[in-house]
């Protein structure tokens, strides 16, 4: 029966120094955003690193959540042969930067939606409404500014929101350009974009998030079915 041979509580700054004194071994950790950096550093010290998704660690937590209980659960999960196929691939700094681009873009899009809803909500307080869609907001602002019954303070605040939304919109345009640059520089993304219904942005996001599709047990079958669907799209006679 396996038994622990060493228990050691370390501060964050002591971890790499501690593992630097150990012979090459398997180091298991729970996968998260910061774990990829630690995994790269540990691998540079000669260790083998296994990153396990949190949902596969949780069933092995035997008692109340704590660092010690989590560490035991991670060790237990890492020893299960069936879970080894679910280990998370270690991402490079470039791959993490690309993922950061997608997350920041989503944050800006959410912020733009929030600002647009605020403008619509405040405009409605003075009797002004507009159809849905960002393209309708400029006319709404023109109508507000042309109405003398709208207080100067309210108009000033609405214009501040509009200026902030314009700044965020410019940021989204800049990030979209960077995303297209990634798309053009990635062979995987360009190939994914040939799939009917998949555009450059969707292809880029998929190529960034899925480092190696062979890590998914259904990847081969999905790829084969995809090829069959592509042939069907090409061969189907147009409907007259």
PDB file of N, CA and C in Angstrom, residues 67-130:
ATOM      1  N   UNK A  67      -5.420  23.236   1.851  1.00  0.00           N
ATOM      2  CA  UNK A  67      -4.274  22.979   0.974  1.00  0.00           C
ATOM      3  C   UNK A  67      -3.791  21.537   1.107  1.00  0.00           C
ATOM      4  N   UNK A  68      -3.755  21.030   2.343  1.00  0.00           N
ATOM      5  CA  UNK A  68      -3.285  19.658   2.558  1.00  0.00           C
ATOM      6  C   UNK A  68      -4.241  18.644   1.934  1.00  0.00           C
ATOM      7  N   UNK A  69      -5.547  18.865   2.129  1.00  0.00           N
ATOM      8  CA  UNK A  69      -6.530  17.942   1.551  1.00  0.00           C
ATOM      9  C   UNK A  69      -6.487  17.982   0.030  1.00  0.00           C
ATOM     10  N   UNK A  70      -6.316  19.172  -0.546  1.00  0.00           N
ATOM     11  CA  UNK A  70      -6.218  19.290  -2.002  1.00  0.00           C
ATOM     12  C   UNK A  70      -4.974  18.577  -2.523  1.00  0.00           C
ATOM     13  N   UNK A  71      -3.859  18.705  -1.802  1.00  0.00           N
ATOM     14  CA  UNK A  71      -2.613  18.057  -2.238  1.00  0.00           C
ATOM     15  C   UNK A  71      -2.774  16.544  -2.244  1.00  0.00           C
ATOM     16  N   UNK A  72      -3.423  15.994  -1.219  1.00  0.00           N
ATOM     17  CA  UNK A  72      -3.657  14.554  -1.183  1.00  0.00           C
ATOM     18  C   UNK A  72      -4.562  14.120  -2.338  1.00  0.00           C
ATOM     19  N   UNK A  73      -5.582  14.914  -2.618  1.00  0.00           N
ATOM     20  CA  UNK A  73      -6.500  14.574  -3.703  1.00  0.00           C
ATOM     21  C   UNK A  73      -5.781  14.614  -5.046  1.00  0.00           C
ATOM     22  N   UNK A  74      -4.907  15.582  -5.249  1.00  0.00           N
ATOM     23  CA  UNK A  74      -4.159  15.675  -6.502  1.00  0.00           C
ATOM     24  C   UNK A  74      -3.257  14.462  -6.676  1.00  0.00           C
ATOM     25  N   UNK A  75      -2.577  14.047  -5.600  1.00  0.00           N
ATOM     26  CA  UNK A  75      -1.721  12.857  -5.673  1.00  0.00           C
ATOM     27  C   UNK A  75      -2.538  11.617  -6.011  1.00  0.00           C
ATOM     28  N   UNK A  76      -3.701  11.506  -5.390  1.00  0.00           N
ATOM     29  CA  UNK A  76      -4.557  10.349  -5.647  1.00  0.00           C
ATOM     30  C   UNK A  76      -5.034  10.342  -7.091  1.00  0.00           C
ATOM     31  N   UNK A  77      -5.459  11.505  -7.586  1.00  0.00           N
ATOM     32  CA  UNK A  77      -5.949  11.581  -8.969  1.00  0.00           C
ATOM     33  C   UNK A  77      -4.834  11.284  -9.968  1.00  0.00           C
ATOM     34  N   UNK A  78      -3.623  11.758  -9.674  1.00  0.00           N
ATOM     35  CA  UNK A  78      -2.504  11.545 -10.596  1.00  0.00           C
ATOM     36  C   UNK A  78      -2.126  10.078 -10.711  1.00  0.00           C
ATOM     37  N   UNK A  79      -2.458   9.276  -9.692  1.00  0.00           N
ATOM     38  CA  UNK A  79      -2.096   7.861  -9.709  1.00  0.00           C
ATOM     39  C   UNK A  79      -3.108   7.002 -10.452  1.00  0.00           C
ATOM     40  N   UNK A  80      -4.219   7.585 -10.879  1.00  0.00           N
ATOM     41  CA  UNK A  80      -5.258   6.828 -11.568  1.00  0.00           C
ATOM     42  C   UNK A  80      -4.959   6.741 -13.060  1.00  0.00           C
ATOM     43  N   UNK A  81      -4.729   5.542 -13.580  1.00  0.00           N
ATOM     44  CA  UNK A  81      -4.373   5.408 -15.003  1.00  0.00           C
ATOM     45  C   UNK A  81      -5.416   5.990 -15.948  1.00  0.00           C
ATOM     46  N   UNK A  82      -6.703   5.857 -15.598  1.00  0.00           N
ATOM     47  CA  UNK A  82      -7.753   6.335 -16.494  1.00  0.00           C
ATOM     48  C   UNK A  82      -7.756   7.849 -16.633  1.00  0.00           C
ATOM     49  N   UNK A  83      -7.210   8.556 -15.650  1.00  0.00           N
ATOM     50  CA  UNK A  83      -7.214  10.012 -15.700  1.00  0.00           C
ATOM     51  C   UNK A  83      -6.036  10.578 -16.477  1.00  0.00           C
ATOM     52  N   UNK A  84      -5.045   9.754 -16.766  1.00  0.00           N
ATOM     53  CA  UNK A  84      -3.844  10.283 -17.416  1.00  0.00           C
ATOM     54  C   UNK A  84      -4.134  10.840 -18.797  1.00  0.00           C
ATOM     55  N   UNK A  85      -5.146  10.293 -19.460  1.00  0.00           N
ATOM     56  CA  UNK A  85      -5.490  10.804 -20.795  1.00  0.00           C
ATOM     57  C   UNK A  85      -6.154  12.179 -20.721  1.00  0.00           C
ATOM     58  N   UNK A  86      -6.562  12.590 -19.505  1.00  0.00           N
ATOM     59  CA  UNK A  86      -7.220  13.881 -19.329  1.00  0.00           C
ATOM     60  C   UNK A  86      -6.290  14.955 -18.786  1.00  0.00           C
ATOM     61  N   UNK A  87      -5.003  14.660 -18.696  1.00  0.00           N
ATOM     62  CA  UNK A  87      -4.064  15.671 -18.225  1.00  0.00           C
ATOM     63  C   UNK A  87      -4.054  16.847 -19.196  1.00  0.00           C
ATOM     64  N   UNK A  88      -3.884  18.042 -18.662  1.00  0.00           N
ATOM     65  CA  UNK A  88      -3.915  19.260 -19.471  1.00  0.00           C
ATOM     66  C   UNK A  88      -2.541  19.505 -20.095  1.00  0.00           C
ATOM     67  N   UNK A  89      -2.469  19.724 -21.421  1.00  0.00           N
ATOM     68  CA  UNK A  89      -1.175  20.036 -22.039  1.00  0.00           C
ATOM     69  C   UNK A  89      -0.624  21.357 -21.509  1.00  0.00           C
ATOM     70  N   UNK A  90       0.671  21.420 -21.338  1.00  0.00           N
ATOM     71  CA  UNK A  90       1.317  22.640 -20.835  1.00  0.00           C
ATOM     72  C   UNK A  90       1.419  23.641 -21.979  1.00  0.00           C
ATOM     73  N   UNK A  91       0.912  24.828 -21.754  1.00  0.00           N
ATOM     74  CA  UNK A  91       0.913  25.860 -22.789  1.00  0.00           C
ATOM     75  C   UNK A  91       2.197  26.680 -22.732  1.00  0.00           C
ATOM     76  N   UNK A  92       2.629  27.119 -23.896  1.00  0.00           N
ATOM     77  CA  UNK A  92       3.794  27.999 -23.984  1.00  0.00           C
ATOM     78  C   UNK A  92       3.380  29.429 -23.645  1.00  0.00           C
ATOM     79  N   UNK A  93       4.347  30.312 -23.364  1.00  0.00           N
ATOM     80  CA  UNK A  93       3.994  31.720 -23.113  1.00  0.00           C
ATOM     81  C   UNK A  93       3.231  32.345 -24.278  1.00  0.00           C
ATOM     82  N   UNK A  94       3.592  31.969 -25.510  1.00  0.00           N
ATOM     83  CA  UNK A  94       2.900  32.520 -26.671  1.00  0.00           C
ATOM     84  C   UNK A  94       1.441  32.065 -26.710  1.00  0.00           C
ATOM     85  N   UNK A  95       1.193  30.811 -26.385  1.00  0.00           N
ATOM     86  CA  UNK A  95      -0.181  30.313 -26.362  1.00  0.00           C
ATOM     87  C   UNK A  95      -0.996  30.978 -25.261  1.00  0.00           C
ATOM     88  N   UNK A  96      -0.376  31.220 -24.119  1.00  0.00           N
ATOM     89  CA  UNK A  96      -1.081  31.907 -23.046  1.00  0.00           C
ATOM     90  C   UNK A  96      -1.381  33.354 -23.422  1.00  0.00           C
ATOM     91  N   UNK A  97      -0.432  33.996 -24.126  1.00  0.00           N
ATOM     92  CA  UNK A  97      -0.680  35.363 -24.581  1.00  0.00           C
ATOM     93  C   UNK A  97      -1.839  35.424 -25.557  1.00  0.00           C
ATOM     94  N   UNK A  98      -1.928  34.422 -26.440  1.00  0.00           N
ATOM     95  CA  UNK A  98      -3.029  34.380 -27.398  1.00  0.00           C
ATOM     96  C   UNK A  98      -4.359  34.175 -26.688  1.00  0.00           C
ATOM     97  N   UNK A  99      -4.375  33.311 -25.668  1.00  0.00           N
ATOM     98  CA  UNK A  99      -5.606  33.116 -24.910  1.00  0.00           C
ATOM     99  C   UNK A  99      -5.991  34.392 -24.165  1.00  0.00           C
ATOM    100  N   UNK A 100      -4.997  35.103 -23.678  1.00  0.00           N
ATOM    101  CA  UNK A 100      -5.272  36.369 -22.995  1.00  0.00           C
ATOM    102  C   UNK A 100      -5.936  37.350 -23.943  1.00  0.00           C
ATOM    103  N   UNK A 101      -5.500  37.346 -25.211  1.00  0.00           N
ATOM    104  CA  UNK A 101      -6.100  38.227 -26.206  1.00  0.00           C
ATOM    105  C   UNK A 101      -7.599  37.960 -26.336  1.00  0.00           C
ATOM    106  N   UNK A 102      -7.986  36.693 -26.379  1.00  0.00           N
ATOM    107  CA  UNK A 102      -9.408  36.370 -26.521  1.00  0.00           C
ATOM    108  C   UNK A 102     -10.203  36.779 -25.286  1.00  0.00           C
ATOM    109  N   UNK A 103      -9.616  36.592 -24.100  1.00  0.00           N
ATOM    110  CA  UNK A 103     -10.340  36.951 -22.875  1.00  0.00           C
ATOM    111  C   UNK A 103     -10.498  38.458 -22.739  1.00  0.00           C
ATOM    112  N   UNK A 104      -9.427  39.210 -23.066  1.00  0.00           N
ATOM    113  CA  UNK A 104      -9.502  40.676 -22.985  1.00  0.00           C
ATOM    114  C   UNK A 104     -10.523  41.198 -23.995  1.00  0.00           C
ATOM    115  N   UNK A 105     -10.545  40.595 -25.187  1.00  0.00           N
ATOM    116  CA  UNK A 105     -11.519  41.006 -26.203  1.00  0.00           C
ATOM    117  C   UNK A 105     -12.941  40.788 -25.700  1.00  0.00           C
ATOM    118  N   UNK A 106     -13.187  39.640 -25.073  1.00  0.00           N
ATOM    119  CA  UNK A 106     -14.519  39.370 -24.534  1.00  0.00           C
ATOM    120  C   UNK A 106     -14.892  40.365 -23.439  1.00  0.00           C
ATOM    121  N   UNK A 107     -13.915  40.761 -22.625  1.00  0.00           N
ATOM    122  CA  UNK A 107     -14.183  41.748 -21.582  1.00  0.00           C
ATOM    123  C   UNK A 107     -14.574  43.092 -22.184  1.00  0.00           C
ATOM    124  N   UNK A 108     -13.882  43.496 -23.232  1.00  0.00           N
ATOM    125  CA  UNK A 108     -14.207  44.769 -23.885  1.00  0.00           C
ATOM    126  C   UNK A 108     -15.587  44.711 -24.541  1.00  0.00           C
ATOM    127  N   UNK A 109     -15.916  43.578 -25.150  1.00  0.00           N
ATOM    128  CA  UNK A 109     -17.245  43.440 -25.766  1.00  0.00           C
ATOM    129  C   UNK A 109     -18.329  43.526 -24.701  1.00  0.00           C
ATOM    130  N   UNK A 110     -18.098  42.884 -23.565  1.00  0.00           N
ATOM    131  CA  UNK A 110     -19.055  42.976 -22.472  1.00  0.00           C
ATOM    132  C   UNK A 110     -19.184  44.398 -21.949  1.00  0.00           C
ATOM    133  N   UNK A 111     -18.061  45.105 -21.867  1.00  0.00           N
ATOM    134  CA  UNK A 111     -18.094  46.501 -21.407  1.00  0.00           C
ATOM    135  C   UNK A 111     -18.844  47.382 -22.393  1.00  0.00           C
ATOM    136  N   UNK A 112     -18.664  47.153 -23.697  1.00  0.00           N
ATOM    137  CA  UNK A 112     -19.383  47.937 -24.697  1.00  0.00           C
ATOM    138  C   UNK A 112     -20.890  47.712 -24.591  1.00  0.00           C
ATOM    139  N   UNK A 113     -21.290  46.472 -24.403  1.00  0.00           N
ATOM    140  CA  UNK A 113     -22.715  46.171 -24.234  1.00  0.00           C
ATOM    141  C   UNK A 113     -23.266  46.857 -22.992  1.00  0.00           C
ATOM    142  N   UNK A 114     -22.494  46.844 -21.923  1.00  0.00           N
ATOM    143  CA  UNK A 114     -22.922  47.489 -20.679  1.00  0.00           C
ATOM    144  C   UNK A 114     -23.122  48.994 -20.875  1.00  0.00           C
ATOM    145  N   UNK A 115     -22.188  49.628 -21.574  1.00  0.00           N
ATOM    146  CA  UNK A 115     -22.299  51.065 -21.811  1.00  0.00           C
ATOM    147  C   UNK A 115     -23.491  51.384 -22.709  1.00  0.00           C
ATOM    148  N   UNK A 116     -23.695  50.568 -23.743  1.00  0.00           N
ATOM    149  CA  UNK A 116     -24.825  50.799 -24.648  1.00  0.00           C
ATOM    150  C   UNK A 116     -26.146  50.668 -23.898  1.00  0.00           C
ATOM    151  N   UNK A 117     -26.248  49.683 -23.029  1.00  0.00           N
ATOM    152  CA  UNK A 117     -27.478  49.517 -22.249  1.00  0.00           C
ATOM    153  C   UNK A 117     -27.691  50.677 -21.283  1.00  0.00           C
ATOM    154  N   UNK A 118     -26.600  51.201 -20.740  1.00  0.00           N
ATOM    155  CA  UNK A 118     -26.724  52.349 -19.837  1.00  0.00           C
ATOM    156  C   UNK A 118     -27.249  53.573 -20.581  1.00  0.00           C
ATOM    157  N   UNK A 119     -26.720  53.801 -21.781  1.00  0.00           N
ATOM    158  CA  UNK A 119     -27.183  54.941 -22.576  1.00  0.00           C
ATOM    159  C   UNK A 119     -28.660  54.791 -22.906  1.00  0.00           C
ATOM    160  N   UNK A 120     -29.072  53.597 -23.317  1.00  0.00           N
ATOM    161  CA  UNK A 120     -30.485  53.369 -23.641  1.00  0.00           C
ATOM    162  C   UNK A 120     -31.363  53.572 -22.402  1.00  0.00           C
ATOM    163  N   UNK A 121     -30.894  53.080 -21.260  1.00  0.00           N
ATOM    164  CA  UNK A 121     -31.685  53.200 -20.047  1.00  0.00           C
ATOM    165  C   UNK A 121     -31.861  54.645 -19.607  1.00  0.00           C
ATOM    166  N   UNK A 122     -30.779  55.413 -19.636  1.00  0.00           N
ATOM    167  CA  UNK A 122     -30.885  56.818 -19.244  1.00  0.00           C
ATOM    168  C   UNK A 122     -31.695  57.628 -20.248  1.00  0.00           C
ATOM    169  N   UNK A 123     -31.554  57.297 -21.549  1.00  0.00           N
ATOM    170  CA  UNK A 123     -32.335  58.006 -22.563  1.00  0.00           C
ATOM    171  C   UNK A 123     -33.826  57.739 -22.376  1.00  0.00           C
ATOM    172  N   UNK A 124     -34.178  56.525 -21.976  1.00  0.00           N
ATOM    173  CA  UNK A 124     -35.587  56.188 -21.774  1.00  0.00           C
ATOM    174  C   UNK A 124     -36.199  56.987 -20.630  1.00  0.00           C
ATOM    175  N   UNK A 125     -35.373  57.416 -19.673  1.00  0.00           N
ATOM    176  CA  UNK A 125     -35.889  58.226 -18.561  1.00  0.00           C
ATOM    177  C   UNK A 125     -36.400  59.588 -19.042  1.00  0.00           C
ATOM    178  N   UNK A 126     -35.965  59.989 -20.219  1.00  0.00           N
ATOM    179  CA  UNK A 126     -36.414  61.275 -20.780  1.00  0.00           C
ATOM    180  C   UNK A 126     -37.312  61.072 -21.996  1.00  0.00           C
ATOM    181  N   UNK A 127     -37.796  59.836 -22.163  1.00  0.00           N
ATOM    182  CA  UNK A 127     -38.766  59.562 -23.213  1.00  0.00           C
ATOM    183  C   UNK A 127     -38.178  59.202 -24.551  1.00  0.00           C
ATOM    184  N   UNK A 128     -36.894  58.881 -24.623  1.00  0.00           N
ATOM    185  CA  UNK A 128     -36.249  58.546 -25.896  1.00  0.00           C
ATOM    186  C   UNK A 128     -35.935  57.051 -25.925  1.00  0.00           C
ATOM    187  N   UNK A 129     -36.340  56.394 -26.990  1.00  0.00           N
ATOM    188  CA  UNK A 129     -36.042  54.982 -27.196  1.00  0.00           C
ATOM    189  C   UNK A 129     -35.479  54.796 -28.601  1.00  0.00           C
ATOM    190  N   UNK A 130     -34.828  53.666 -28.781  1.00  0.00           N
ATOM    191  CA  UNK A 130     -34.243  53.359 -30.092  1.00  0.00           C
ATOM    192  C   UNK A 130     -34.288  51.858 -30.309  1.00  0.00           C
TER     193      UNK A 130
END
